[in-house]
Coordinates of C-alpha atoms and ligand atoms in Angstrom, one line a residue:
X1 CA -43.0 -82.2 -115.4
X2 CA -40.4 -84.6 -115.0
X3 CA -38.9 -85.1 -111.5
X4 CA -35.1 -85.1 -112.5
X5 CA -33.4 -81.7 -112.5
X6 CA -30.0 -80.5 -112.6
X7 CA -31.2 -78.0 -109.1
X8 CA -33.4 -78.1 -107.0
X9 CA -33.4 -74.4 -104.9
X10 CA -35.3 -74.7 -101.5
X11 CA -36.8 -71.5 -100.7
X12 CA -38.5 -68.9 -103.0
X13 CA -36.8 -65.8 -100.7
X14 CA -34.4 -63.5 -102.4
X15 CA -31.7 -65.8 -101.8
X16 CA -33.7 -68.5 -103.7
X17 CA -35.7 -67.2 -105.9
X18 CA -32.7 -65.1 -107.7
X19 CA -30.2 -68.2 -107.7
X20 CA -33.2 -70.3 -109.8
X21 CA -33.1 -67.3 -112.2
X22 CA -29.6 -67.3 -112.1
X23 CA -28.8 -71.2 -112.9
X24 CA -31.6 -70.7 -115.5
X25 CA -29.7 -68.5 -117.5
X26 CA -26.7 -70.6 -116.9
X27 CA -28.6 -73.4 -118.8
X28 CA -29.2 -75.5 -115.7
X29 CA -32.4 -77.1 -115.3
X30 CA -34.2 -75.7 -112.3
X31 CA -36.5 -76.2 -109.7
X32 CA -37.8 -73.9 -106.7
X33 CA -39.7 -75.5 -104.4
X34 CA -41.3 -72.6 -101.6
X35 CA -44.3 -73.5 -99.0
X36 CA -45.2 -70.0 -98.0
X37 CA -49.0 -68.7 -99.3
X38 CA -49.6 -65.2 -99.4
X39 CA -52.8 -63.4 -97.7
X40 CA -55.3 -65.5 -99.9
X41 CA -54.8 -69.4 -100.0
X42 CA -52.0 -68.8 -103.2
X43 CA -48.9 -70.4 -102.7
X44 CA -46.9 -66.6 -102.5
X45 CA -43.2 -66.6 -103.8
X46 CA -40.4 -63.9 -103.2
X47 CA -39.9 -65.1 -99.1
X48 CA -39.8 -63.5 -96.4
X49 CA -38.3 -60.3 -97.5
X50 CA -41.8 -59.7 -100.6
X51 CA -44.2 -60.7 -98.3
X52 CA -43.5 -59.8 -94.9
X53 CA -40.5 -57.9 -94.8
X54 CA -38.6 -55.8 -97.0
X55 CA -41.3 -54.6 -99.8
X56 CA -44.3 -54.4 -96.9
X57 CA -42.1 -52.2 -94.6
X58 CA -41.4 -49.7 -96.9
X59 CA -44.9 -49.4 -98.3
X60 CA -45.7 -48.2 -94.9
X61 CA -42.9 -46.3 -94.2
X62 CA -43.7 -43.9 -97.5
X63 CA -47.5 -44.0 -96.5
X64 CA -47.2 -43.4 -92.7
X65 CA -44.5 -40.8 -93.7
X66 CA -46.8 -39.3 -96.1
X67 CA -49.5 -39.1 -93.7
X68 CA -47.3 -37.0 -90.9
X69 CA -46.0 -34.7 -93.3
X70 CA -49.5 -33.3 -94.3
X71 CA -50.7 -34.2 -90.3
X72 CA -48.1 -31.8 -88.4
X73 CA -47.6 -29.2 -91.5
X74 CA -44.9 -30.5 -92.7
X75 CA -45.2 -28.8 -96.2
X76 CA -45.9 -25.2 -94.6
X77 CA -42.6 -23.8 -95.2
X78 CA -43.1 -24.7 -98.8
X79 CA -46.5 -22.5 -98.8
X80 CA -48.7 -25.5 -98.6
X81 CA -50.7 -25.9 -95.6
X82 CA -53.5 -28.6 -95.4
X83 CA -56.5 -29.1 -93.8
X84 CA -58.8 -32.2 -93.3
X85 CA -56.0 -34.7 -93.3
X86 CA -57.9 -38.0 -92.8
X87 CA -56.1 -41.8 -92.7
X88 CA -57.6 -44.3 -94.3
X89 CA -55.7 -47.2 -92.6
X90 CA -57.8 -50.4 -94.2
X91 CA -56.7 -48.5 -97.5
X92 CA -53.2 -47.6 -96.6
X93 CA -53.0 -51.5 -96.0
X94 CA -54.7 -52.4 -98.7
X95 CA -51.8 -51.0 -101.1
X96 CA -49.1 -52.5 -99.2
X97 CA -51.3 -55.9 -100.3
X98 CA -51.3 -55.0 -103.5
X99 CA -48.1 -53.9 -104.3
X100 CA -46.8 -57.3 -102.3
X101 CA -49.0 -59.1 -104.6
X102 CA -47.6 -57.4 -108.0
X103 CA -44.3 -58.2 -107.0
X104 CA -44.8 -61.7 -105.4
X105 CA -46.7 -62.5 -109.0
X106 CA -43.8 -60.9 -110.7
X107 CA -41.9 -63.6 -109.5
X108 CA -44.0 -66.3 -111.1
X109 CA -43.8 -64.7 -114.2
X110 CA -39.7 -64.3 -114.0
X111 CA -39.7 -68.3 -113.3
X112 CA -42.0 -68.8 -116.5
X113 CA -40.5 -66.8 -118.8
X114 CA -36.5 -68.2 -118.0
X115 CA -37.8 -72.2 -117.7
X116 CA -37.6 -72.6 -113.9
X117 CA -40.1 -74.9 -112.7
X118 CA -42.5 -73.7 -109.4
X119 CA -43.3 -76.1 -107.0
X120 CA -46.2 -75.4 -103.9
X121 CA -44.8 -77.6 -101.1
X122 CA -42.2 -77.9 -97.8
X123 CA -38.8 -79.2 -99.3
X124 CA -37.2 -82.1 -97.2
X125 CA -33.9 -83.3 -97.8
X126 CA -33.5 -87.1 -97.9
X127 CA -30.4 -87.7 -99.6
X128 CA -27.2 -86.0 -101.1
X129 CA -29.1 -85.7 -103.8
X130 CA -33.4 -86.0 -103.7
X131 CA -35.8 -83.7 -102.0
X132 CA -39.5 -84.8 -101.1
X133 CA -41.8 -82.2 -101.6
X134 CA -44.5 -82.3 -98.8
X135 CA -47.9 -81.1 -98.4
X136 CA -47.4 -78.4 -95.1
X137 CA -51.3 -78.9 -94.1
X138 CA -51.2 -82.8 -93.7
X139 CA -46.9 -83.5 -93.9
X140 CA -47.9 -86.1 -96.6
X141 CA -45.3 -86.4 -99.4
X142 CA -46.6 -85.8 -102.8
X143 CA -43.2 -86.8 -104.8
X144 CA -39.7 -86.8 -104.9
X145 CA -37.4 -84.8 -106.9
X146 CA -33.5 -85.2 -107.6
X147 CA -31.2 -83.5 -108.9
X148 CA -27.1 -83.2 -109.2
X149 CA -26.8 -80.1 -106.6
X150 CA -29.3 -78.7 -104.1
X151 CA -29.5 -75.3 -102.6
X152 CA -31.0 -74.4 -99.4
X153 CA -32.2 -71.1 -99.0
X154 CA -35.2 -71.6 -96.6
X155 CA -34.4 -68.0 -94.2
X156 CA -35.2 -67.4 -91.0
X157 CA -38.6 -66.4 -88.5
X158 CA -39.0 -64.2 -86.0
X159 CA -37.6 -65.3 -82.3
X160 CA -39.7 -65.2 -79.8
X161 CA -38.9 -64.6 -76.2
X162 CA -39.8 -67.4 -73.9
X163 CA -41.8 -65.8 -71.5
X164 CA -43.6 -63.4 -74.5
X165 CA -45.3 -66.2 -76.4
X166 CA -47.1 -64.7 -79.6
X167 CA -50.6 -64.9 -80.0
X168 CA -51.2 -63.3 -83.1
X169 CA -53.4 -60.5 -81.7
X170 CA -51.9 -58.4 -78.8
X171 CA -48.6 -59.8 -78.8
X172 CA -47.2 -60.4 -82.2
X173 CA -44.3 -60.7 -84.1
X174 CA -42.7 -58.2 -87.2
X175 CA -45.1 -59.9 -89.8
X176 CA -48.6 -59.3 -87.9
X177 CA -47.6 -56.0 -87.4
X178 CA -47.5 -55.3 -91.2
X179 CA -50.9 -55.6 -90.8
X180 CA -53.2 -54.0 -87.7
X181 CA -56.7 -53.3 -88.3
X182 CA -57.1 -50.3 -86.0
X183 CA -53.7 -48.0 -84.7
X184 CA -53.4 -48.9 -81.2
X185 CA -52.7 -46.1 -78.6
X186 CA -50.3 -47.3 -76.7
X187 CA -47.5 -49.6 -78.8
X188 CA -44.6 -51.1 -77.4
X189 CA -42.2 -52.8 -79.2
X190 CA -39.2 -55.3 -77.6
X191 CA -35.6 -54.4 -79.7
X192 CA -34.6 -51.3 -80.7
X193 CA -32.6 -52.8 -83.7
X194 CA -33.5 -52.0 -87.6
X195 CA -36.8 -54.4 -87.7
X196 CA -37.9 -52.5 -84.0
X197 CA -37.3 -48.7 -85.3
X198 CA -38.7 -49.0 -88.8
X199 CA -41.9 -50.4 -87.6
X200 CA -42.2 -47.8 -84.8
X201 CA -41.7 -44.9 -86.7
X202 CA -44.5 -46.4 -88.7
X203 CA -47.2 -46.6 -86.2
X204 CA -46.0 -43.1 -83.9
X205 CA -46.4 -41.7 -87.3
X206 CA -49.8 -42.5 -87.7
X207 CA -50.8 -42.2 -84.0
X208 CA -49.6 -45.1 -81.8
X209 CA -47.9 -43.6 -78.7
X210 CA -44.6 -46.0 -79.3
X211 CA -41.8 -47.3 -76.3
X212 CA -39.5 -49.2 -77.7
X213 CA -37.4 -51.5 -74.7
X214 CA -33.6 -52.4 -75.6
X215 CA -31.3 -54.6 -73.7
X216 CA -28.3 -52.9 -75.0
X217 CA -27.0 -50.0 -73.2
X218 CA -25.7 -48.2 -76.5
X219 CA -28.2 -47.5 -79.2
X220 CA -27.3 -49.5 -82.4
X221 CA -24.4 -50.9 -81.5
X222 CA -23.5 -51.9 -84.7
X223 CA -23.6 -48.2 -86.4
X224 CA -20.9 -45.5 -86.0
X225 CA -21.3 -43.8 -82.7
X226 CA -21.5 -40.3 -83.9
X227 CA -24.5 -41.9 -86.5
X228 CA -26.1 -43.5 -83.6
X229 CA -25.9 -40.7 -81.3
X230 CA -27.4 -38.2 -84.1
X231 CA -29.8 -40.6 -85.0
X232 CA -31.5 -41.0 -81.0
X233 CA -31.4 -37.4 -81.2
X234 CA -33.6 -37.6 -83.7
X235 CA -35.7 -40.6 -83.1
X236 CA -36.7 -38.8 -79.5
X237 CA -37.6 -35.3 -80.8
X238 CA -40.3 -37.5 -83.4
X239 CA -41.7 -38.4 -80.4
X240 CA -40.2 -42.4 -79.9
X241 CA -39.5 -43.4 -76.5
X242 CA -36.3 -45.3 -76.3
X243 CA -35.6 -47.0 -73.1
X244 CA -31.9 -48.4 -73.1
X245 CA -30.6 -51.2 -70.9
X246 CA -34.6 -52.4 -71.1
X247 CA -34.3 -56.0 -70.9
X248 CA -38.2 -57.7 -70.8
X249 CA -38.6 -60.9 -68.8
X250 CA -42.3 -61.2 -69.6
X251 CA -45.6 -59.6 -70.4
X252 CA -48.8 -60.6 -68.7
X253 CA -52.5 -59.9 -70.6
X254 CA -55.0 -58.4 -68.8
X255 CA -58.5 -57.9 -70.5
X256 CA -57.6 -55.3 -73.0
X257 CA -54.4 -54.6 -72.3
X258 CA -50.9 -56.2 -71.9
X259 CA -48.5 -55.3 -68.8
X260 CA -44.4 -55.6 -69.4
X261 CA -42.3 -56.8 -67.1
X262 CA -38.5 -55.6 -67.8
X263 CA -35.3 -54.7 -65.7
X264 CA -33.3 -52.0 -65.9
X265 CA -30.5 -50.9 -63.6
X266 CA -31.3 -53.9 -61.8
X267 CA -34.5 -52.6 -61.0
X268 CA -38.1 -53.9 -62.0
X269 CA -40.2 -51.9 -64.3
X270 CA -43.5 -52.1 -66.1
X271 CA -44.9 -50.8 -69.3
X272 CA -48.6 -51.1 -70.2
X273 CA -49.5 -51.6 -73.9
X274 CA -52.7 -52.2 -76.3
X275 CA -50.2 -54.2 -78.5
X276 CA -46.8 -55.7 -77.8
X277 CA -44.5 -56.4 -80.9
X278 CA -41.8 -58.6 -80.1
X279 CA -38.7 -57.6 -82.6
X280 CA -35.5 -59.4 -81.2
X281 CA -34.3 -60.7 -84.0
X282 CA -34.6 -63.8 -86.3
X283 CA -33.8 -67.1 -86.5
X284 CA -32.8 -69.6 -89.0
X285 CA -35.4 -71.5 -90.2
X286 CA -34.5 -75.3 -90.6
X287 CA -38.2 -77.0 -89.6
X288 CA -38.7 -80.2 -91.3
X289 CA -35.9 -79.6 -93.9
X290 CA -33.6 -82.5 -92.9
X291 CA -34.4 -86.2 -92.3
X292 CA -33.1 -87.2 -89.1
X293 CA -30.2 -89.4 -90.7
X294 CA -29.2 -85.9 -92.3
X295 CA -25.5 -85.1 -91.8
X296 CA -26.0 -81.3 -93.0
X297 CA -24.0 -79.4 -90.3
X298 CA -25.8 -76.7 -88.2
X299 CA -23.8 -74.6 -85.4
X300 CA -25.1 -74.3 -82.2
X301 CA -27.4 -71.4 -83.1
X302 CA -29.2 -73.7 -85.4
X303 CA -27.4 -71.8 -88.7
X304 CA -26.4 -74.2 -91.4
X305 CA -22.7 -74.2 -91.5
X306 CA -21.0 -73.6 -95.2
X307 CA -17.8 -73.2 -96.4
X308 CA -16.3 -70.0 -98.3
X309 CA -18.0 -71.7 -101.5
X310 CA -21.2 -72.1 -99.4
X311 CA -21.0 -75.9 -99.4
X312 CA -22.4 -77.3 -96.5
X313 CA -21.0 -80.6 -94.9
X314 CA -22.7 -83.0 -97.3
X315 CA -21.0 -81.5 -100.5
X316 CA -23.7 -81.7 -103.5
X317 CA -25.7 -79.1 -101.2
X318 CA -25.4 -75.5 -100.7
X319 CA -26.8 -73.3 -98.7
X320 CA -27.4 -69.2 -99.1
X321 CA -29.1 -66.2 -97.2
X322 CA -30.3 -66.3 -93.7
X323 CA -30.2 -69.5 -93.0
X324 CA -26.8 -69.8 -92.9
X325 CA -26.3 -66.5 -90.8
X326 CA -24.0 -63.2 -91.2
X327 CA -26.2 -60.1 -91.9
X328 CA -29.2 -61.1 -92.6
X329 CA -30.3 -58.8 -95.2
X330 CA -31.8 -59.5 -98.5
X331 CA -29.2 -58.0 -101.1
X332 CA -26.5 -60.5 -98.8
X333 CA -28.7 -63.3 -99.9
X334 CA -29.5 -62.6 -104.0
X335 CA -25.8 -62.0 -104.2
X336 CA -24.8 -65.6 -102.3
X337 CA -27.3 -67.1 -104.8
X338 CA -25.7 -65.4 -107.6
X339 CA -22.3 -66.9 -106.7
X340 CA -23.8 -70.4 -106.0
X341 CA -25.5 -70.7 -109.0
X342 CA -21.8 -69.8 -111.1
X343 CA -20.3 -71.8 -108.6
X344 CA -22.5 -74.9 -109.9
X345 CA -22.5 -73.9 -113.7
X346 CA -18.6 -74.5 -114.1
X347 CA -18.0 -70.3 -113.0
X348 CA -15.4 -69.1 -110.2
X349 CA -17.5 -66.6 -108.0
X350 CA -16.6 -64.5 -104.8
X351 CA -18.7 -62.0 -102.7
X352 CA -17.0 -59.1 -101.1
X353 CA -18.3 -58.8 -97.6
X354 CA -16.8 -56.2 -96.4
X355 CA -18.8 -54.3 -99.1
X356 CA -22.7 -55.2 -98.0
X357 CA -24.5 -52.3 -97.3
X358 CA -26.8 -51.9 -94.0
X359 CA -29.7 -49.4 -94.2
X360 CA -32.3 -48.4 -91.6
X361 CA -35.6 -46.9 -93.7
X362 CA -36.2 -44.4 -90.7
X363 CA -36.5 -40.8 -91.1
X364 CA -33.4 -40.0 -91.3
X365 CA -32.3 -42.9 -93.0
X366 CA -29.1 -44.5 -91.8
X367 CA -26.9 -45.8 -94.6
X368 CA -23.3 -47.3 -94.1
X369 CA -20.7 -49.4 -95.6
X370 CA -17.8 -50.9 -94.9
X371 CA -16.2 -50.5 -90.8
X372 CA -17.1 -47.7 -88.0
X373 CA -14.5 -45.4 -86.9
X374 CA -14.7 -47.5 -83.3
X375 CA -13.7 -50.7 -85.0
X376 CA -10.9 -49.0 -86.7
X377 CA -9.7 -48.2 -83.6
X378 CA -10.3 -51.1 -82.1
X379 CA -8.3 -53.2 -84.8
X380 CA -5.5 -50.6 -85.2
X381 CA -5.7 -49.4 -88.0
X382 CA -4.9 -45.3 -88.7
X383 CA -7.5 -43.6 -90.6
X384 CA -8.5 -39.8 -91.9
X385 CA -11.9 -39.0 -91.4
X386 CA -14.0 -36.3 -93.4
X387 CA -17.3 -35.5 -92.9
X388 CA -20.1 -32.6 -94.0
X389 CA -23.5 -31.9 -92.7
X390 CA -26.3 -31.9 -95.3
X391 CA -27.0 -28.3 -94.0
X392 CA -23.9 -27.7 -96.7
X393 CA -25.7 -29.0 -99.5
X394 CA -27.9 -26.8 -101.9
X395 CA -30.3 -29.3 -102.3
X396 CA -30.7 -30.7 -99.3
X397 CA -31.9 -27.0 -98.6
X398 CA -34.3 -27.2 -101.8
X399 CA -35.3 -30.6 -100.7
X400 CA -36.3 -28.7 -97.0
X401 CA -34.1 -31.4 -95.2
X402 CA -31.1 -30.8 -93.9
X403 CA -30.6 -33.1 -91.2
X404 CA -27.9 -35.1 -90.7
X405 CA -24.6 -35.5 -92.4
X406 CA -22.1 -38.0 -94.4
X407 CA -18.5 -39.2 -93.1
X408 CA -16.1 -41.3 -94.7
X409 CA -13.0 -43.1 -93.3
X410 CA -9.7 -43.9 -95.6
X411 CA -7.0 -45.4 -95.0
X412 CA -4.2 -42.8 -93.4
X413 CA -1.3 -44.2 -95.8
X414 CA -2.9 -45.6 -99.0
X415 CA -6.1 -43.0 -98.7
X416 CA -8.4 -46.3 -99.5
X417 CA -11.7 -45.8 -98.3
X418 CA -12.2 -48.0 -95.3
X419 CA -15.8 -47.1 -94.3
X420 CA -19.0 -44.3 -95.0
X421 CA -21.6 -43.4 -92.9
X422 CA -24.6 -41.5 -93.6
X423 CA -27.6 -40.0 -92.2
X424 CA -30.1 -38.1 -93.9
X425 CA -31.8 -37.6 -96.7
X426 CA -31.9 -40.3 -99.2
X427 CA -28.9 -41.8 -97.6
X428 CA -30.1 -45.3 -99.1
X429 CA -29.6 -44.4 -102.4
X430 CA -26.8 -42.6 -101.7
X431 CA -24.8 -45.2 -100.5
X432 CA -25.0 -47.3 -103.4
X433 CA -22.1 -45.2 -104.9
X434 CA -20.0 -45.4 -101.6
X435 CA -20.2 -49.5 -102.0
X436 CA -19.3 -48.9 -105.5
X437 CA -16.3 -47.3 -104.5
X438 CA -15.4 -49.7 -101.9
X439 CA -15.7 -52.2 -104.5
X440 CA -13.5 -50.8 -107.0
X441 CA -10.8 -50.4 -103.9
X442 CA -11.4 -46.7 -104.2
X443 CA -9.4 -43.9 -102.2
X444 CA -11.5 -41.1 -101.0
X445 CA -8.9 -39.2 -103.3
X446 CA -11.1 -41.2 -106.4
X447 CA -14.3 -39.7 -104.9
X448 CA -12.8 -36.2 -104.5
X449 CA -11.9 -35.9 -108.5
X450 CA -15.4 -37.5 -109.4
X451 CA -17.5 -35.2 -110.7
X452 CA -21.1 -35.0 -109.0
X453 CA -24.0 -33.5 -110.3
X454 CA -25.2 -30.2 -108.8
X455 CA -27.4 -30.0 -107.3
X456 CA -27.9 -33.1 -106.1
X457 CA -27.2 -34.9 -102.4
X458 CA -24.6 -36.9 -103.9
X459 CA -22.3 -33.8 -103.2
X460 CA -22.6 -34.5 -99.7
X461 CA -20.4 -37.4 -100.5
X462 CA -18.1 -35.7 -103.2
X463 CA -17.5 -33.0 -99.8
X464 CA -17.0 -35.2 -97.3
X465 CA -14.5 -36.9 -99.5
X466 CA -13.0 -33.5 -99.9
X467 CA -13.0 -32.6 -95.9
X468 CA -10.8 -36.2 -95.5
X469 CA -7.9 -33.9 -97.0
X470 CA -9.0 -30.5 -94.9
X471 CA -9.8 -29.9 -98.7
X472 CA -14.3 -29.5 -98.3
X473 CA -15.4 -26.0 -100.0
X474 CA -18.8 -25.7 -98.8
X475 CA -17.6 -25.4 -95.0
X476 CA -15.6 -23.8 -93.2
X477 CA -12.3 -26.2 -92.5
Ligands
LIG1 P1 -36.5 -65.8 -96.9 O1 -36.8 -64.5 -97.6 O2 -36.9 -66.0 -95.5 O3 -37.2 -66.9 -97.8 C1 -37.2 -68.3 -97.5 C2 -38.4 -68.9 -98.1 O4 -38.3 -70.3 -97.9 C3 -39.7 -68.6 -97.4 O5 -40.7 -68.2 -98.3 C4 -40.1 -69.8 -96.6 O6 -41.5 -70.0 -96.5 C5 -39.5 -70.9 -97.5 N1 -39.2 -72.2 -96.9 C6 -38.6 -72.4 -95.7 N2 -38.5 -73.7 -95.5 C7 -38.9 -74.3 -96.6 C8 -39.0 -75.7 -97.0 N3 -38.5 -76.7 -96.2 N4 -39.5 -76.0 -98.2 C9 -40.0 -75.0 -99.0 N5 -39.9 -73.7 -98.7 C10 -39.4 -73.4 -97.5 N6 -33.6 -57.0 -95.7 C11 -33.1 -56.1 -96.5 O7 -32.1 -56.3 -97.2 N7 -33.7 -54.8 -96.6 C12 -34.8 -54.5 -95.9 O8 -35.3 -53.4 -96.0 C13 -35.4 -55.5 -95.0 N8 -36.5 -55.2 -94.3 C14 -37.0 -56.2 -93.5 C15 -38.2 -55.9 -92.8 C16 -38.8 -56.9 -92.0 C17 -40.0 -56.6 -91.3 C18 -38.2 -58.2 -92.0 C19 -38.8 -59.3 -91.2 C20 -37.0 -58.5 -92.7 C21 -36.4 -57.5 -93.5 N9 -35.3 -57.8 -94.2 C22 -34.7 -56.8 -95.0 C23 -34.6 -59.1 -94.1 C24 -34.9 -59.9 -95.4 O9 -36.3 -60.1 -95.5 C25 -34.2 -61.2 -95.3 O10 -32.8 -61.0 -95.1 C26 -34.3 -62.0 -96.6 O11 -35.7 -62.3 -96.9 C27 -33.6 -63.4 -96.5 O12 -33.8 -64.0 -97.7 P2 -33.7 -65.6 -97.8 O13 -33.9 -65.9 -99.3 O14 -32.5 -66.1 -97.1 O15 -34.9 -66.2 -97.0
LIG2 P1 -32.0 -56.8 -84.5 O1 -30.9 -57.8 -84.2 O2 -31.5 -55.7 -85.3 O3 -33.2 -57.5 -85.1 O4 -32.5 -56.2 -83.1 C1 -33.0 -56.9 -82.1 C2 -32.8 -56.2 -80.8 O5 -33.5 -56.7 -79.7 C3 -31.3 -56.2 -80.4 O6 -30.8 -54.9 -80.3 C4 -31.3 -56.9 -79.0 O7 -30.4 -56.3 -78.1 C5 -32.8 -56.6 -78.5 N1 -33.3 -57.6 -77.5 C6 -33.1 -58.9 -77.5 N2 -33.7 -59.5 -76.4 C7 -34.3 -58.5 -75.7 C8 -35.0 -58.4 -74.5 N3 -35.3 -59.5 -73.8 N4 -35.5 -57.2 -74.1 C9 -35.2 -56.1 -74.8 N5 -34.5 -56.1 -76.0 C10 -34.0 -57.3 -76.4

């Protein structure tokens, strides 16, 4: 393996790992260097979001979700009772394990078969241009790499509040609690944001009585109110306990249990838990990545500062995905790693950002794209708005859920969709054609003359289109 490359990617996270593939097929010689193992002692590629995020979280969210459907007779009204329902939790894990495995592998494969050479090892910048791969057990350097243009895409960890200090058993972070050995009975869990409600839901669905505490007064602030509202409505009748305006100081350990201090309304409260998962949010992860003499720019939140073309202050370096802040989601970074990798093979490249979409893999799932009604508002700007429950919908009736509902916002002069929102069945797949529409500059006049099959839930979005005109047929106007 020689040690001159044309780029050197540090970080094997979505953000990483598809900008290597990309520059591959752009002819560039490639390297990704990524220090994370997986569960054994194998180095473990694909980032946070394969290993301890993304893929994990959903494998739990189908099983757990699974599991309470056949626990509470969920399938009665189809004719199907059961009886005997049993968890097996070490195997419910177990296929989480395996399926992070089989994709995490996948990786290595996907780096083999398009020429990008794998490195085991932490990634340090020393110059514009060379990277010394370290050993993370003993910080020894094993050799030094260069290369014309280097991209960092080394993500973000979980925060930690001061006075919470994780200790990997009671009071743990998002990735431990991929992973409990035993459902605890009493769960609490700091944040009530996307990382805080999908992991509930997954342990009150298989048993865990589940608080969650939130600082904010609103409940997800950064969804459309009406969304938000609908979606507490829901959260609470499943049995969460969402405590608003909940902000934790501390938590002390007792023997076999853990008591939280938090105040709300300026008053002191406590909580008592068997586990404590601490889901405030992430930070960007920088550790031993720059030498000191580095002049890489970071803000004051620690993010590494880029340009539009994602160039950071020392020019031959880029830098992509969480690390360098804005929502930190995984589809954000792939697509930033797309554009990079053009960038550095000769290519123009742009992302549209007012096109990401956000998803929350609750039950209902939350789906939206594009601005909230409120920020509309807020910024000015007239809009129609046309929304339709799913109970309108044939097959959300087949599908025996017919919760929620799907609004879109356009533009009240041009008609150009501004914004959808959806909650409900499927709504993460579903948004995938409102982005596509915002992406094409569609009007919700576009979505109104596109046919949709029937019966499917993508109607929902067909008539909510419709209703921005007074126009739906499946409601009363
Ligand atoms: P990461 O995925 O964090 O990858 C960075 C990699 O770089 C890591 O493997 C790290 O070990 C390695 N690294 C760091 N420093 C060095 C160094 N110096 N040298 C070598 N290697 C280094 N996003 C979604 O879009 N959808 C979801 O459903 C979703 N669910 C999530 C659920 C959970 C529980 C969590 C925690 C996150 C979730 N996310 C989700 C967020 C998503 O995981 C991140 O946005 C995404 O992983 C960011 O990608 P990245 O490539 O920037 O960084
Ligand atoms: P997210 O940013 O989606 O990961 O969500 C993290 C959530 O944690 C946010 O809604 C924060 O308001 C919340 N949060 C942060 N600090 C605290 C705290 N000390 N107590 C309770 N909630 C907090």
């Amino acid at each position: 393996m020689s040690n001159s490359y044309d780029l050197i990617v540090i970080g094997a996270g979505p953000g990483g790992y598809v900008a290597a593939l990309r520059a591959a097929q752009l002819g560039l010689n490639t390297v990704c260097i990524d220090s994370r193992k997986g569960k054994g002692t194998k180095p473990a590629l694909g980032g946070t979001c394969l290993n301890v995020g993304c893929i994990p979280s959903k494998a739990l969210l189908e099983s757990s979700e699974h599991y309470e459907q056949l626990q509470t007779q969920g399938l009665k009204s189809h004719g199907i009772t059961t009886q005997g329902v049993e968890l097996d939790l070490p195997r419910l894990i177990g296929r989480k394990n395996k399926l992070v495995d089989r994709l995490t592998g996948g990786i290595s494969m996907l780096f083999k078969a398009n020429g990008v050479d794998s490195i085991y090892g932490q990634g340090k910048i020393v110059s514009p241009t060379q990277v010394e791969v370290v050993d993370p057990l003993t910080g020894k350097p094993s050799q030094t790499l260069t290369a014309d243009h280097i991209i960092i895409a080394t993500g973000s960890e979980p925060t930690s509040l001061p006075d919470v200090p994780f200790d990997g058993d009671r009071i743990i972070d998002s990735s431990d609690a991929l992973d409990f050995s035993e459902v605890p009975r009493r769960l609490v869990v700091i944040g009530a944001g996307v990382i805080g409600l999908e992991l509930g839901s997954v342990w009150r669905r298989l048993g865990s009585e589940v608080t969650l505490l939130e600082a904010m007064p609103d409940f997800l602030p950064e969804a459309d109110r009406q969304i938000a509202q609908e979606a507490k409505k829901q959260f609470i009748r499943q049995g969460l306990n969402i405590k608003l305006g909940a902000r934790v100081a501390s938590a002390a350990q007792q023997k076999d249990e853990i008591t939280i201090s938090y105040s709300s309304n300026q008053e002191h409260h406590t909580e008592i838990a068997d586990k404590l998962i601490v889901a405030i949010g992430r930070r960007p992860f920088t550790e031993s990545l720059l030498s000191p003499d580095s002049s890489i720019a970071l803000d004051d939140n620690g993010f590494i500062v880029v340009d539009p073309q994602w160039r950071t202050s020392v020019s031959s370096i880029y830098a992509i995905g969480d690390v360098i802040g804005g929502p930190m989601l995984a589809h954000k970074a792939s697509e930033e790693g797309i554009a990079v990798a053009e960038l550095i093979a000769g290519q123009k490249a742009a992302l549209s950002y007012d096109a990401i979409p956000s998803i929350i893999y609750t039950s209902p799932e939350i789906a939206w794209v594009g601005r909230t009604a409120l920020q509309l508002k807020n910024d000015g700007i007239q809009f129609n708005e046309g929304s339709i429950p799913f109970a309108a919908i044939g097959r959300a009736h087949a599908l025996g859920n017919t919760t929620g509902f799907v609004k879109i916002l356009a533009h009240s002069e041009t008609d150009r969709i501004l914004g959808v929102h959806i909650i409900g069945p499927q709504a993460s797949e579903l948004i995938g054609e409102a982005v596509l529409a915002m992406e094409f500059q569609g009007s919700s006049e576009d979505l109104a003359r596109t046919i949709h099959a029937h019966p499917t839930l993508s109607e929902a979005l067909h008539e909510a289109a419709l209703a921005v005109e007074d126009r739906a047929l499946h409601r009363v106007n």
